[in-house]
PDB file of C-alpha atoms in Angstrom:
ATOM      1  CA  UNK A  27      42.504  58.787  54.501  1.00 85.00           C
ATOM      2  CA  UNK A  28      39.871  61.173  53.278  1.00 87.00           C
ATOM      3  CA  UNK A  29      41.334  60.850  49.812  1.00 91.00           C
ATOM      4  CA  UNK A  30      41.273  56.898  49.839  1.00 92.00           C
ATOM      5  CA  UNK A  31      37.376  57.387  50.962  1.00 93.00           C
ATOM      6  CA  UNK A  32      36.943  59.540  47.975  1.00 93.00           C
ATOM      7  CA  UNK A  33      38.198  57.349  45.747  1.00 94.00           C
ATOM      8  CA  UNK A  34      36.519  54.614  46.573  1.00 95.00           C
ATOM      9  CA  UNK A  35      33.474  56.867  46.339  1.00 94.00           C
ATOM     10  CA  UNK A  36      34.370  57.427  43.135  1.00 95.00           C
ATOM     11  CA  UNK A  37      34.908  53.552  41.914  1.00 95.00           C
ATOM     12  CA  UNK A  38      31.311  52.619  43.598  1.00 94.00           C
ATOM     13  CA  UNK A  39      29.399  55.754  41.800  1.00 93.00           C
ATOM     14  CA  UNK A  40      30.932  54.706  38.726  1.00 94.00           C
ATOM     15  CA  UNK A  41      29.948  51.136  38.842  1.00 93.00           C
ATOM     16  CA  UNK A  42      26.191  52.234  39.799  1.00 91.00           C
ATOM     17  CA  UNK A  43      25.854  54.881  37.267  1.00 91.00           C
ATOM     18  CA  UNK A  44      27.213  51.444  34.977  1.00 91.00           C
ATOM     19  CA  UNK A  45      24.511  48.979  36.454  1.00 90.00           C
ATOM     20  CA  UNK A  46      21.202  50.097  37.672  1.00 86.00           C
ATOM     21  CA  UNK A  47      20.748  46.841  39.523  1.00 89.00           C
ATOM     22  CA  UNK A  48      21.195  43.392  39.645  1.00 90.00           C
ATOM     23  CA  UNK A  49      19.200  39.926  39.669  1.00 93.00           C
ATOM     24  CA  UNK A  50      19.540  36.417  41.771  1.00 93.00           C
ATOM     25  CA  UNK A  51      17.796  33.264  41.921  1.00 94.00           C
ATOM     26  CA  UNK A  52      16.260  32.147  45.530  1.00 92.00           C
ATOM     27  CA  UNK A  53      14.895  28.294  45.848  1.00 91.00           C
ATOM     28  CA  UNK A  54      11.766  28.454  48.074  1.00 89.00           C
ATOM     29  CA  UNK A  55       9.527  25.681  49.176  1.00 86.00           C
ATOM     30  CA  UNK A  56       6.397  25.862  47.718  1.00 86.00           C
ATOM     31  CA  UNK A  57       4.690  22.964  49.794  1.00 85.00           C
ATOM     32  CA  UNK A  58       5.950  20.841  52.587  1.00 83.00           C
ATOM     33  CA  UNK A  59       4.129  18.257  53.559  1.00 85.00           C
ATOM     34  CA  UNK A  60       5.723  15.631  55.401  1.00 80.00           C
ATOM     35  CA  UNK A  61       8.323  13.549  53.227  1.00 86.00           C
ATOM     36  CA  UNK A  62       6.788  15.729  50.080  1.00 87.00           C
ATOM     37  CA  UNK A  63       8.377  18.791  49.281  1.00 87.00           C
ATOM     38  CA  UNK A  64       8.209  20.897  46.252  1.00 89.00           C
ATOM     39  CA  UNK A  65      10.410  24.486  45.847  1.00 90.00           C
ATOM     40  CA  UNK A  66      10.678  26.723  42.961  1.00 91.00           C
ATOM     41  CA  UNK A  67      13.584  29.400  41.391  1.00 91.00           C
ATOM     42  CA  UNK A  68      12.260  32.620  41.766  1.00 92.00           C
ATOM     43  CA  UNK A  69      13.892  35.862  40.625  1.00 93.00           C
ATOM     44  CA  UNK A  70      15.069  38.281  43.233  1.00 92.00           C
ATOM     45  CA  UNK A  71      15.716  41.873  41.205  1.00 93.00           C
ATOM     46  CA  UNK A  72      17.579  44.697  44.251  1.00 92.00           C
ATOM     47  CA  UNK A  73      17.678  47.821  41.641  1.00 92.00           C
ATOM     48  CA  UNK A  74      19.044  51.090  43.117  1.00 90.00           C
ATOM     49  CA  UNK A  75      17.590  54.594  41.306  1.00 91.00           C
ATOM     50  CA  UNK A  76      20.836  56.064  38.758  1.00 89.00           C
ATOM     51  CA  UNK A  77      21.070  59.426  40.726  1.00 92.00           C
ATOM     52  CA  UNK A  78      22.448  57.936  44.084  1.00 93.00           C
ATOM     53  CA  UNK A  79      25.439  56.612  41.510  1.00 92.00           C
ATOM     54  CA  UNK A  80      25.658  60.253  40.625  1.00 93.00           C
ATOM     55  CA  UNK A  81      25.398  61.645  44.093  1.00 95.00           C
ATOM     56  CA  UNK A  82      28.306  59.340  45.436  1.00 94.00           C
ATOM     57  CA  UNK A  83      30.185  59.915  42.607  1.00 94.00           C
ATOM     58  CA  UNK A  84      30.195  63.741  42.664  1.00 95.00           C
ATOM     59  CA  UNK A  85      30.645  63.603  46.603  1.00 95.00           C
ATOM     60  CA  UNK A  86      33.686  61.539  45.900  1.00 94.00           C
ATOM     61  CA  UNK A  87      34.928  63.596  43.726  1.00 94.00           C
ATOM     62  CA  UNK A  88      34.846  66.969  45.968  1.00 94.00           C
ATOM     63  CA  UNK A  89      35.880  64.703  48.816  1.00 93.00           C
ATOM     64  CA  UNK A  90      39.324  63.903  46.530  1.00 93.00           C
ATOM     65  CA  UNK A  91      39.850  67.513  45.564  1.00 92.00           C
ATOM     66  CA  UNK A  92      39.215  69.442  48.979  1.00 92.00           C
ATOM     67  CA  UNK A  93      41.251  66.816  50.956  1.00 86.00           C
ATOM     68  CA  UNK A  94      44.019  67.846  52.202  1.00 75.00           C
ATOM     69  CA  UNK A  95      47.799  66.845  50.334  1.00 64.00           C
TER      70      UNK A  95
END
């Protein structure tokens, strides 16, 4: 079990080392009034700092070689 964890530790420190973040689109309504309604697209951005991919990734790693065989 603690080796599957570790792993998977692993995969997901990889991938955020990879990407430092990523962007979506969100419609809002800009006015509503009544039977008139106007929204927009607006950017989203969720960005995650490069060491916590390092940190999981090195955790993962002595998680995979201290578990037990």
């Amino acid at each position: 079990m603690n080796k599957t964890i570790g792993i998977v530790l692993i995969i997901i420190g990889a991938i955020m080392l990879a990407w430092t973040g990523f962007t979506y689109t969100k419609k809002e309504k800009i006015i509503d009034a009544g039977p008139i309604q106007v929204s927009a697209d607006r950017q989203k951005t969720i960005s995650w700092p490069p060491y916590l991919g390092g940190i999981l990734l090195v955790g993962g790693i002595v998680i995979v070689i201290t578990s037990k065989k």
